[in-house]
Amino acid sequence: MNPLRHDFISSCLASQATPAPSHKLRYLDVGCGGGIFAESAARLPSTASVTGIDPSADVIVVAREHARQDPMLYGGSRLQYLNTAIEKLAIPTTTEEQYDVLTLFEVIEHIDQPAPFLKSCLPFVKPGGWIVMSTIARTWTSWLTTKFVAEDVVRLVPKGTHEWAKYINEEELRSFFQKQNAWANDGALRASGCMYVPGVGWRMVTGGERWGNYFFGVRRDPQ
């Protein structure tokens, strides 16, 4: 799925009515896990820096150890990992401290109270920046594809990885951000379904946001 993450971010940046940033991008990868996305983003020539955060000390150890294998990433300012949660991270006081892209990949469906969690993320995005996430819709087809097929048939993920009741529909995210001050104006919302095809891999499914997995992007209004 990682290449699709980059494709979706690129589509969000390209969709802007105002020009995309000409400077190199700063990323905050929330719930970074072992660093699969964070490392790949840090290697992009368009990236200034990536900060990956995760409340699990074990996965941060894994992420740091893996980054040490790449001289481009280890020991510099291009990639750093912090063992913390977004709620405990110091809130930026200047635009320079904020991020161009905040990512939440396979995170929100594991959160007990998603609205307060998302509100904790908002101050970290600079005006004109994006929150980009992937999650799972709460529909009967998502139960079939992500619980029965993914956990029981294909065994793509361990059984019990997901709780169907915690899944969030695209329209629920859309409604939440449209109620936030200085977010999602001028149509700065994007979504696209994605599906795992056995023997092929992950593929985008335009209009398939209610089938199961999907990407969602929302832009903070420019100043």
Tab-separated table of C-alpha atoms in Angstrom:
chain	number	residue	atom	x	y	z
A	1	MET	CA	0.000	0.000	0.000
A	2	ASN	CA	2.924	2.364	0.569
A	3	PRO	CA	3.250	3.481	-3.084
A	4	LEU	CA	-0.468	4.349	-3.054
A	5	ARG	CA	0.099	6.563	-0.020
A	6	HIS	CA	2.591	8.640	-1.989
A	7	ASP	CA	0.321	8.697	-5.036
A	8	PHE	CA	-2.583	9.982	-2.974
A	9	ILE	CA	-0.488	12.696	-1.304
A	10	SER	CA	0.710	13.802	-4.731
A	11	SER	CA	-2.879	13.963	-5.975
A	12	CYS	CA	-3.846	16.127	-2.976
A	13	LEU	CA	-1.009	18.579	-3.607
A	14	ALA	CA	-1.803	18.695	-7.326
A	15	SER	CA	-5.494	19.416	-6.665
A	16	GLN	CA	-4.896	22.723	-4.912
A	17	ALA	CA	-6.484	25.827	-6.349
A	18	THR	CA	-3.473	27.734	-5.066
A	19	PRO	CA	-0.006	26.544	-6.107
A	20	ALA	CA	1.575	23.648	-4.244
A	21	PRO	CA	4.502	24.590	-1.979
A	22	SER	CA	7.692	25.375	-3.884
A	23	HIS	CA	9.791	24.624	-0.798
A	24	LYS	CA	10.675	21.140	0.361
A	25	LEU	CA	8.030	19.511	2.541
A	26	ARG	CA	8.022	18.791	6.251
A	27	TYR	CA	6.112	15.642	7.263
A	28	LEU	CA	4.710	14.543	10.613
A	29	ASP	CA	3.868	10.836	10.484
A	30	VAL	CA	1.538	10.109	13.413
A	31	GLY	CA	1.417	6.462	14.432
A	32	CYS	CA	4.503	5.772	12.318
A	33	GLY	CA	4.936	2.159	13.452
A	34	GLY	CA	8.132	0.630	12.112
A	35	GLY	CA	8.733	3.567	9.780
A	36	ILE	CA	7.727	2.169	6.395
A	37	PHE	CA	6.143	5.397	5.199
A	38	ALA	CA	8.436	7.737	7.148
A	39	GLU	CA	11.585	6.253	5.594
A	40	SER	CA	10.178	6.311	2.090
A	41	ALA	CA	9.075	9.931	2.485
A	42	ALA	CA	12.461	10.954	3.877
A	43	ARG	CA	14.176	9.630	0.737
A	44	LEU	CA	12.131	11.817	-1.614
A	45	PRO	CA	14.044	14.758	-3.139
A	46	SER	CA	11.027	16.981	-2.379
A	47	THR	CA	11.293	16.301	1.366
A	48	ALA	CA	12.966	18.580	3.890
A	49	SER	CA	12.357	16.401	6.950
A	50	VAL	CA	10.160	13.670	8.400
A	51	THR	CA	9.252	13.266	12.062
A	52	GLY	CA	7.662	9.964	12.958
A	53	ILE	CA	5.898	9.581	16.298
A	54	ASP	CA	4.391	6.545	17.991
A	55	PRO	CA	3.358	5.841	21.600
A	56	SER	CA	4.811	2.318	21.365
A	57	ALA	CA	8.462	2.230	22.464
A	58	ASP	CA	8.935	-1.173	20.805
A	59	VAL	CA	8.035	-0.026	17.299
A	60	ILE	CA	10.169	3.119	17.657
A	61	VAL	CA	13.164	0.888	18.442
A	62	VAL	CA	12.432	-1.106	15.277
A	63	ALA	CA	12.087	2.078	13.193
A	64	ARG	CA	15.344	3.551	14.469
A	65	GLU	CA	17.268	0.321	13.961
A	66	HIS	CA	16.050	0.051	10.377
A	67	ALA	CA	16.930	3.693	9.630
A	68	ARG	CA	20.487	3.053	10.848
A	69	GLN	CA	21.004	0.808	7.824
A	70	ASP	CA	20.741	3.809	5.485
A	71	PRO	CA	23.580	6.370	5.747
A	72	MET	CA	21.324	8.940	4.035
A	73	LEU	CA	18.878	8.782	6.939
A	74	TYR	CA	20.913	7.932	10.001
A	75	GLY	CA	22.415	10.650	12.145
A	76	GLY	CA	21.024	13.638	10.259
A	77	SER	CA	18.003	15.890	10.505
A	78	ARG	CA	16.162	14.364	7.550
A	79	LEU	CA	14.429	11.676	9.643
A	80	GLN	CA	13.749	11.468	13.358
A	81	TYR	CA	11.559	9.247	15.503
A	82	LEU	CA	9.943	10.222	18.801
A	83	ASN	CA	8.352	7.838	21.289
A	84	THR	CA	5.314	9.960	22.077
A	85	ALA	CA	1.659	10.525	21.270
A	86	ILE	CA	0.316	13.518	19.372
A	87	GLU	CA	-1.501	14.673	22.519
A	88	LYS	CA	1.840	14.953	24.340
A	89	LEU	CA	3.807	16.602	21.539
A	90	ALA	CA	4.574	20.294	22.032
A	91	ILE	CA	2.165	22.415	19.969
A	92	PRO	CA	3.992	24.586	17.388
A	93	THR	CA	4.130	28.291	18.155
A	94	THR	CA	5.250	29.430	14.680
A	95	THR	CA	4.443	28.509	11.097
A	96	GLU	CA	8.037	27.340	10.663
A	97	GLU	CA	7.456	24.693	13.335
A	98	GLN	CA	4.302	23.388	11.662
A	99	TYR	CA	4.159	20.711	8.980
A	100	ASP	CA	3.158	20.687	5.326
A	101	VAL	CA	1.727	17.151	5.549
A	102	LEU	CA	0.487	15.277	8.610
A	103	THR	CA	-0.170	11.610	7.933
A	104	LEU	CA	-2.390	9.118	9.766
A	105	PHE	CA	-2.032	5.810	7.972
A	106	GLU	CA	-4.045	2.940	9.474
A	107	VAL	CA	-4.373	4.823	12.760
A	108	ILE	CA	-7.793	6.394	13.269
A	109	GLU	CA	-9.690	3.081	13.213
A	110	HIS	CA	-7.798	2.052	16.362
A	111	ILE	CA	-8.688	5.197	18.343
A	112	ASP	CA	-11.439	5.038	20.978
A	113	GLN	CA	-12.348	8.746	20.694
A	114	PRO	CA	-11.458	9.878	17.154
A	115	ALA	CA	-12.853	13.442	17.334
A	116	PRO	CA	-10.617	14.646	20.226
A	117	PHE	CA	-7.700	12.817	18.647
A	118	LEU	CA	-8.178	14.576	15.312
A	119	LYS	CA	-8.530	17.925	17.049
A	120	SER	CA	-5.144	17.280	18.666
A	121	CYS	CA	-3.649	16.971	15.174
A	122	LEU	CA	-5.012	20.238	13.745
A	123	PRO	CA	-2.502	22.729	15.267
A	124	PHE	CA	0.452	20.876	13.767
A	125	VAL	CA	-0.536	21.620	10.153
A	126	LYS	CA	0.541	24.924	8.662
A	127	PRO	CA	-1.935	27.034	6.658
A	128	GLY	CA	-2.230	25.460	3.214
A	129	GLY	CA	-1.001	22.116	4.551
A	130	TRP	CA	-2.739	18.753	4.457
A	131	ILE	CA	-3.861	15.969	6.755
A	132	VAL	CA	-3.749	12.725	4.786
A	133	MET	CA	-4.961	9.438	6.188
A	134	SER	CA	-6.039	5.954	5.295
A	135	THR	CA	-8.718	4.110	7.226
A	136	ILE	CA	-11.695	1.782	6.792
A	137	ALA	CA	-15.385	2.453	6.175
A	138	ARG	CA	-17.965	0.979	8.555
A	139	THR	CA	-20.173	-0.905	6.094
A	140	TRP	CA	-21.166	-4.513	5.492
A	141	THR	CA	-18.735	-4.731	2.572
A	142	SER	CA	-15.885	-3.551	4.810
A	143	TRP	CA	-16.724	-6.287	7.299
A	144	LEU	CA	-16.584	-8.789	4.468
A	145	THR	CA	-13.307	-7.513	2.980
A	146	THR	CA	-11.347	-6.460	6.093
A	147	LYS	CA	-12.631	-8.902	8.712
A	148	PHE	CA	-13.672	-12.074	6.906
A	149	VAL	CA	-11.425	-11.991	3.817
A	150	ALA	CA	-8.357	-10.152	5.184
A	151	GLU	CA	-8.292	-11.896	8.589
A	152	ASP	CA	-9.853	-15.303	7.926
A	153	VAL	CA	-9.370	-16.136	4.234
A	154	VAL	CA	-6.270	-14.367	2.881
A	155	ARG	CA	-4.791	-13.820	6.366
A	156	LEU	CA	-3.356	-10.514	5.250
A	157	VAL	CA	-3.472	-9.303	8.878
A	158	PRO	CA	-3.697	-11.227	12.185
A	159	LYS	CA	-7.162	-12.168	13.380
A	160	GLY	CA	-8.573	-9.521	15.716
A	161	THR	CA	-6.484	-6.688	14.253
A	162	HIS	CA	-9.555	-4.533	13.669
A	163	GLU	CA	-12.787	-3.715	15.494
A	164	TRP	CA	-15.545	-3.101	12.963
A	165	ALA	CA	-17.396	-0.743	15.341
A	166	LYS	CA	-14.410	1.642	15.323
A	167	TYR	CA	-14.379	2.037	11.550
A	168	ILE	CA	-15.193	5.532	10.277
A	169	ASN	CA	-17.104	6.394	7.122
A	170	GLU	CA	-15.829	8.994	4.698
A	171	GLU	CA	-18.876	11.196	5.158
A	172	GLU	CA	-18.269	11.251	8.924
A	173	LEU	CA	-14.721	12.527	8.414
A	174	ARG	CA	-15.977	15.017	5.847
A	175	SER	CA	-18.598	16.341	8.285
A	176	PHE	CA	-16.058	16.633	11.103
A	177	PHE	CA	-13.577	18.712	9.106
A	178	GLN	CA	-16.232	20.923	7.549
A	179	LYS	CA	-17.196	21.955	11.087
A	180	GLN	CA	-13.622	22.971	11.963
A	181	ASN	CA	-12.618	26.599	11.601
A	182	ALA	CA	-10.309	27.285	8.631
A	183	TRP	CA	-10.416	23.762	7.207
A	184	ALA	CA	-11.810	22.205	4.030
A	185	ASN	CA	-13.044	25.365	2.297
A	186	ASP	CA	-13.031	25.670	-1.521
A	187	GLY	CA	-13.499	21.910	-1.920
A	188	ALA	CA	-10.180	21.017	-0.277
A	189	LEU	CA	-11.307	17.471	0.491
A	190	ARG	CA	-10.302	14.339	-1.397
A	191	ALA	CA	-11.063	10.649	-0.987
A	192	SER	CA	-10.403	7.456	-2.888
A	193	GLY	CA	-11.127	3.832	-2.148
A	194	CYS	CA	-8.399	1.211	-2.289
A	195	MET	CA	-8.544	-2.555	-2.316
A	196	TYR	CA	-6.142	-5.476	-1.975
A	197	VAL	CA	-6.351	-7.747	-5.005
A	198	PRO	CA	-4.836	-11.198	-4.321
A	199	GLY	CA	-1.920	-11.856	-6.647
A	200	VAL	CA	-1.852	-8.225	-7.766
A	201	GLY	CA	-1.542	-6.063	-4.650
A	202	TRP	CA	-3.177	-2.815	-3.554
A	203	ARG	CA	-5.049	-0.786	-6.155
A	204	MET	CA	-6.932	2.511	-6.054
A	205	VAL	CA	-10.702	2.208	-6.585
A	206	THR	CA	-12.180	5.587	-7.468
A	207	GLY	CA	-15.586	5.926	-5.834
A	208	GLY	CA	-14.980	2.871	-3.654
A	209	GLU	CA	-14.747	4.693	-0.324
A	210	ARG	CA	-17.561	2.589	1.180
A	211	TRP	CA	-16.183	-0.778	0.098
A	212	GLY	CA	-13.490	-1.004	2.752
A	213	ASN	CA	-10.124	0.736	2.878
A	214	TYR	CA	-9.903	4.299	1.616
A	215	PHE	CA	-7.690	7.371	1.587
A	216	PHE	CA	-8.880	10.754	2.834
A	217	GLY	CA	-7.178	14.131	2.510
A	218	VAL	CA	-8.190	17.530	3.863
A	219	ARG	CA	-6.429	20.874	3.515
A	220	ARG	CA	-6.094	23.645	6.063
A	221	ASP	CA	-7.174	26.921	4.519
A	222	PRO	CA	-4.268	29.103	3.324
A	223	GLN	CA	-3.826	32.410	5.082
